[in-house]
Amino acid sequence: MAYLVGALLALAVGRLGTVVGLDRDRAFYPTIMIVIAFYYILFAVIGGSGDALLIEAAVAAVFLAAALVGFKYSLWLVVAALAAHGILDVFHGQLIANPGVPAWWPAFCSAYDGAAAGYLAYLQLRM
């Protein structure tokens, strides 16, 4: 269920951004990438783990940089960052011990990230 909800929500947000015109601004998808990357920091705070907080902040900094560079130069980098974050979600529990992450989050987030990356790639190919 988490996979289905994540994918459908990403497509709904993407389509809404297109219909309303929010994605006419190059900042729309980089902003989404930044927010996505920072959720694991929130979970580290919720879980009360300082170690997880430091690791998650370092990981989020990489995705933040990708989003900012992608915003300035090519949204294809944002597509790649979203896809990479989706892959990270699949392996997150094996790589980083973060007690605040809900059990359903990696499935939801990986589906969201993958669908968002796919939708943005579709938009880029249409240009």
Backbone as JSON, one array per atom type, in Angstrom:
{
  "sequence": "MAYLVGALLALAVGRLGTVVGLDRDRAFYPTIMIVIAFYYILFAVIGGSGDALLIEAAVAAVFLAAALVGFKYSLWLVVAALAAHGILDVFHGQLIANPGVPAWWPAFCSAYDGAAAGYLAYLQLRM",
  "N": [[0.82, -1.2, 0.0], [1.98, 1.25, 0.75], [3.76, 1.72, -1.33], [2.03, 2.13, -3.52], [0.52, 4.37, -2.68], [2.58, 6.26, -2.38], [3.58, 6.49, -5.05], [1.27, 7.31, -6.47], [0.7, 9.7, -5.15], [2.97, 11.25, -5.8], [2.65, 11.47, -8.58], [0.23, 12.85, -8.62], [0.93, 15.27, -7.35], [2.87, 16.19, -9.15], [1.33, 16.41, -11.52], [-0.58, 18.28, -10.68], [1.14, 20.44, -10.25], [1.86, 20.93, -12.9], [-0.63, 21.48, -14.17], [-1.59, 23.72, -12.73], [0.52, 25.38, -13.08], [2.72, 25.68, -11.49], [5.1, 24.31, -11.97], [6.28, 25.67, -14.02], [8.18, 27.32, -13.15], [11.56, 26.85, -12.59], [12.29, 26.14, -10.06], [10.52, 24.44, -8.8], [10.7, 21.48, -8.8], [13.39, 21.11, -7.83], [12.99, 22.19, -5.26], [11.15, 20.37, -4.19], [12.85, 18.15, -4.14], [14.71, 18.94, -2.21], [13.11, 19.13, 0.11], [12.3, 16.44, 0.33], [14.8, 15.24, 0.83], [15.36, 16.2, 3.36], [13.63, 15.0, 5.15], [14.61, 12.67, 6.44], [16.35, 13.79, 8.28], [14.55, 15.03, 10.0], [13.34, 12.69, 10.99], [15.49, 11.62, 12.41], [15.72, 13.47, 14.47], [13.22, 13.09, 15.69], [13.59, 10.46, 16.53], [15.54, 10.86, 18.38], [18.28, 10.53, 17.99], [21.5, 11.47, 17.93], [23.73, 10.59, 16.5], [22.54, 9.52, 14.16], [21.41, 11.87, 13.25], [23.65, 13.43, 12.48], [24.72, 11.85, 10.39], [22.53, 11.7, 8.64], [22.25, 14.41, 8.04], [24.58, 14.88, 6.59], [24.16, 13.24, 4.36], [21.83, 14.43, 3.37], [22.91, 16.89, 2.65], [24.32, 16.29, 0.34], [22.22, 15.72, -1.45], [20.94, 18.18, -1.36], [22.89, 19.79, -2.55], [22.89, 18.65, -5.13], [20.29, 19.3, -5.93], [20.43, 22.11, -5.97], [22.48, 22.64, -7.87], [21.3, 21.37, -10.03], [19.06, 22.99, -10.34], [20.27, 25.37, -11.19], [21.62, 24.61, -13.56], [20.77, 22.18, -14.99], [17.81, 20.43, -15.09], [17.87, 17.74, -15.37], [19.73, 16.75, -13.62], [18.32, 16.94, -11.26], [16.35, 15.06, -11.76], [18.0, 12.79, -11.72], [18.88, 12.94, -9.05], [16.48, 12.6, -7.62], [15.83, 9.98, -8.44], [18.09, 8.64, -7.43], [17.75, 9.09, -4.71], [15.46, 7.62, -4.29], [16.48, 5.04, -4.66], [18.28, 5.01, -2.54], [16.42, 5.05, -0.44], [15.46, 2.42, -0.51], [17.59, 0.95, 0.51], [18.17, 2.22, 2.85], [17.7, 1.48, 5.59], [19.57, -0.54, 5.99], [21.91, 0.86, 5.76], [21.95, 3.15, 7.4], [21.34, 3.65, 10.77], [18.53, 4.76, 11.99], [16.39, 5.5, 14.34], [13.99, 6.91, 14.25], [12.66, 6.63, 11.86], [9.66, 5.82, 10.3], [8.23, 2.56, 9.86], [6.96, 2.16, 7.4], [7.91, 4.17, 5.81], [10.31, 4.0, 4.03], [9.35, 2.46, 1.82], [7.16, 4.01, 0.91], [8.5, 6.46, 0.34], [10.45, 5.7, -1.54], [8.85, 4.93, -3.68], [7.53, 7.35, -4.16], [9.7, 9.01, -4.86], [10.71, 7.7, -7.14], [8.51, 7.85, -8.92], [8.22, 10.63, -9.07], [10.69, 11.32, -10.2], [10.4, 10.02, -12.66], [8.19, 11.42, -13.73], [9.23, 14.04, -13.91], [11.31, 13.54, -15.69], [9.82, 12.84, -17.95], [8.59, 15.34, -18.44], [10.88, 16.82, -19.07], [11.74, 15.57, -21.41], [9.71, 16.28, -23.11], [10.22, 18.9, -23.66]],
  "CA": [[0.0, 0.0, 0.0], [2.85, 2.42, 0.82], [4.28, 1.95, -2.68], [0.95, 2.66, -4.34], [0.2, 5.73, -2.22], [3.72, 7.12, -2.72], [3.63, 6.74, -6.49], [0.1, 8.1, -6.86], [0.84, 11.06, -4.61], [3.97, 11.94, -6.61], [2.04, 11.81, -9.87], [-0.78, 13.88, -8.37], [1.63, 16.53, -7.09], [3.45, 16.6, -10.42], [0.27, 16.84, -12.44], [-1.1, 19.53, -10.14], [2.13, 21.48, -10.56], [1.77, 21.22, -14.33], [-1.93, 22.09, -14.49], [-1.67, 25.04, -12.11], [1.63, 26.18, -13.6], [3.83, 25.81, -10.53], [6.35, 23.77, -12.48], [6.88, 26.57, -15.02], [9.36, 27.83, -12.47], [12.57, 25.79, -12.45], [12.52, 25.85, -8.64], [9.52, 23.53, -8.25], [11.22, 20.13, -8.52], [14.5, 21.18, -6.88], [12.45, 22.4, -3.91], [10.63, 19.08, -3.75], [14.01, 17.3, -3.82], [15.28, 19.4, -0.93], [12.19, 18.72, 1.18], [12.42, 14.99, 0.45], [16.09, 14.9, 1.45], [15.43, 16.61, 4.76], [12.76, 14.21, 6.01], [15.37, 11.77, 7.3], [16.85, 14.61, 9.4], [13.41, 15.11, 10.91], [13.17, 11.4, 11.66], [16.57, 11.48, 13.38], [15.33, 14.29, 15.62], [12.11, 12.39, 16.34], [14.15, 9.28, 17.17], [16.47, 11.27, 19.43], [19.61, 9.98, 17.73], [22.48, 12.43, 17.47], [24.54, 9.96, 15.46], [21.74, 9.49, 12.94], [21.24, 13.25, 12.81], [24.86, 13.84, 11.76], [24.82, 11.11, 9.14], [21.43, 12.12, 7.76], [22.54, 15.76, 7.57], [25.61, 14.77, 5.55], [23.51, 12.69, 3.17], [20.93, 15.47, 2.86], [23.73, 17.94, 2.03], [24.62, 15.84, -1.03], [21.01, 15.91, -2.25], [20.75, 19.62, -1.44], [23.81, 20.28, -3.58], [22.39, 18.2, -6.43], [19.1, 20.09, -6.25], [20.83, 23.49, -6.3], [23.19, 22.61, -9.14], [20.29, 21.04, -11.03], [18.26, 24.2, -10.54], [21.05, 26.36, -11.95], [22.17, 24.17, -14.84], [20.0, 21.19, -15.72], [16.86, 19.68, -14.27], [18.2, 16.31, -15.46], [20.42, 16.4, -12.37], [17.26, 16.75, -10.26], [15.8, 13.73, -12.08], [18.96, 11.8, -11.2], [18.87, 13.0, -7.58], [15.24, 11.95, -7.16], [15.98, 8.54, -8.64], [19.1, 8.15, -6.49], [17.16, 9.09, -3.37], [14.57, 6.46, -4.26], [17.33, 3.86, -4.45], [18.75, 5.1, -1.14], [15.32, 4.65, 0.43], [15.38, 0.96, -0.49], [18.7, 0.41, 1.31], [18.43, 3.13, 3.97], [17.73, 0.78, 6.88], [20.82, -1.31, 6.09], [23.05, 1.77, 5.73], [21.9, 4.16, 8.47], [20.46, 3.31, 11.88], [17.76, 5.94, 12.36], [15.22, 4.95, 15.03], [12.78, 7.7, 14.05], [12.04, 6.37, 10.55], [8.52, 4.9, 10.37], [8.46, 1.31, 9.11], [6.39, 2.27, 6.06], [8.49, 5.31, 5.08], [11.18, 3.69, 2.87], [8.54, 2.02, 0.68], [6.44, 5.19, 0.45], [9.41, 7.46, -0.21], [11.09, 5.2, -2.76], [7.85, 5.02, -4.74], [7.33, 8.77, -4.47], [10.9, 9.5, -5.55], [10.77, 7.1, -8.48], [7.45, 8.42, -9.74], [8.54, 12.04, -9.3], [11.78, 11.33, -11.17], [9.83, 9.66, -13.95], [7.35, 12.51, -14.23], [10.1, 15.15, -14.31], [12.0, 13.11, -16.92], [8.82, 12.98, -19.0], [8.48, 16.76, -18.76], [12.13, 17.25, -19.71], [11.76, 15.03, -22.77], [8.71, 17.02, -23.9], [10.72, 20.26, -23.97]],
  "C": [[0.86, 1.26, 0.0], [3.42, 2.76, -0.55], [3.23, 2.63, -3.56], [0.64, 4.11, -3.96], [1.34, 6.69, -2.58], [3.75, 7.48, -4.19], [2.47, 7.62, -6.94], [0.19, 9.53, -6.35], [1.85, 11.86, -5.42], [3.39, 12.37, -7.95], [0.98, 12.9, -9.72], [-0.13, 15.24, -8.13], [2.24, 17.07, -8.38], [2.42, 17.13, -11.39], [-0.35, 18.15, -11.98], [-0.15, 20.68, -10.45], [2.09, 21.89, -12.02], [0.49, 21.97, -14.67], [-2.02, 23.51, -13.96], [-0.57, 25.97, -12.62], [2.79, 26.36, -12.62], [5.15, 25.32, -11.1], [6.91, 24.56, -13.67], [8.14, 27.2, -14.45], [10.32, 26.67, -12.24], [12.76, 25.36, -11.0], [11.59, 24.78, -8.09], [10.1, 22.18, -7.87], [12.48, 20.14, -7.66], [14.03, 21.39, -5.44], [11.88, 21.11, -3.35], [11.78, 18.16, -3.35], [14.61, 17.67, -2.47], [14.4, 18.95, 0.24], [12.3, 17.22, 1.42], [13.69, 14.61, 1.2], [16.12, 15.2, 2.94], [14.51, 15.83, 5.69], [13.54, 13.28, 6.94], [16.03, 12.51, 8.47], [15.75, 14.74, 10.44], [13.24, 13.81, 11.69], [14.27, 11.16, 12.69], [16.28, 12.29, 14.64], [14.22, 13.61, 16.39], [12.63, 11.19, 17.12], [15.15, 9.59, 18.26], [17.88, 10.75, 19.24], [20.53, 11.05, 17.14], [23.36, 11.87, 16.37], [23.8, 9.93, 14.14], [21.57, 10.9, 12.37], [22.45, 13.71, 12.0], [24.98, 13.14, 10.41], [23.75, 11.57, 8.15], [21.66, 13.54, 7.23], [23.59, 15.74, 6.46], [25.01, 14.24, 4.25], [22.6, 13.74, 2.54], [21.71, 16.58, 2.17], [24.09, 17.57, 0.59], [23.41, 16.08, -1.94], [20.66, 17.39, -2.39], [21.63, 20.21, -2.54], [23.34, 19.88, -4.98], [21.18, 19.01, -6.86], [19.49, 21.51, -6.67], [21.57, 23.56, -7.63], [22.22, 22.29, -10.28], [19.4, 22.24, -11.35], [18.99, 25.19, -11.45], [21.36, 25.91, -13.37], [21.31, 23.19, -15.63], [19.09, 20.42, -14.78], [17.07, 18.17, -14.39], [18.97, 15.87, -14.22], [19.41, 16.2, -11.25], [16.56, 15.41, -10.5], [16.7, 12.66, -11.48], [18.96, 11.77, -9.68], [17.62, 12.35, -7.01], [15.34, 10.44, -7.29], [16.98, 7.94, -7.65], [18.54, 8.1, -5.07], [16.18, 7.92, -3.22], [15.33, 5.16, -4.04], [17.86, 3.85, -3.02], [17.66, 4.66, -0.18], [15.24, 3.13, 0.58], [16.41, 0.36, 0.47], [18.96, 1.19, 2.59], [18.59, 2.4, 5.3], [18.99, -0.05, 7.08], [22.04, -0.41, 6.19], [23.11, 2.71, 6.94], [20.89, 3.72, 9.53], [19.78, 4.59, 12.36], [16.46, 5.47, 13.0], [13.92, 5.72, 14.81], [12.05, 7.42, 12.74], [10.87, 5.41, 10.72], [8.77, 3.68, 9.48], [8.0, 1.42, 7.66], [7.09, 3.32, 5.2], [9.37, 4.92, 3.89], [10.39, 3.25, 1.64], [7.8, 3.22, 0.07], [7.37, 6.15, -0.29], [10.09, 6.97, -1.49], [10.12, 5.25, -3.93], [7.6, 6.47, -5.15], [8.5, 9.28, -5.31], [10.97, 8.98, -6.97], [9.73, 7.69, -9.41], [7.73, 9.89, -10.05], [9.68, 12.17, -10.31], [11.27, 11.01, -12.56], [9.0, 10.78, -14.55], [8.21, 13.68, -14.69], [10.88, 14.79, -15.57], [11.06, 13.24, -18.12], [8.67, 14.44, -19.42], [9.72, 17.27, -19.49], [12.19, 16.77, -21.16], [10.77, 15.75, -23.69], [9.21, 18.38, -24.32], [11.51, 20.26, -25.25]]
}
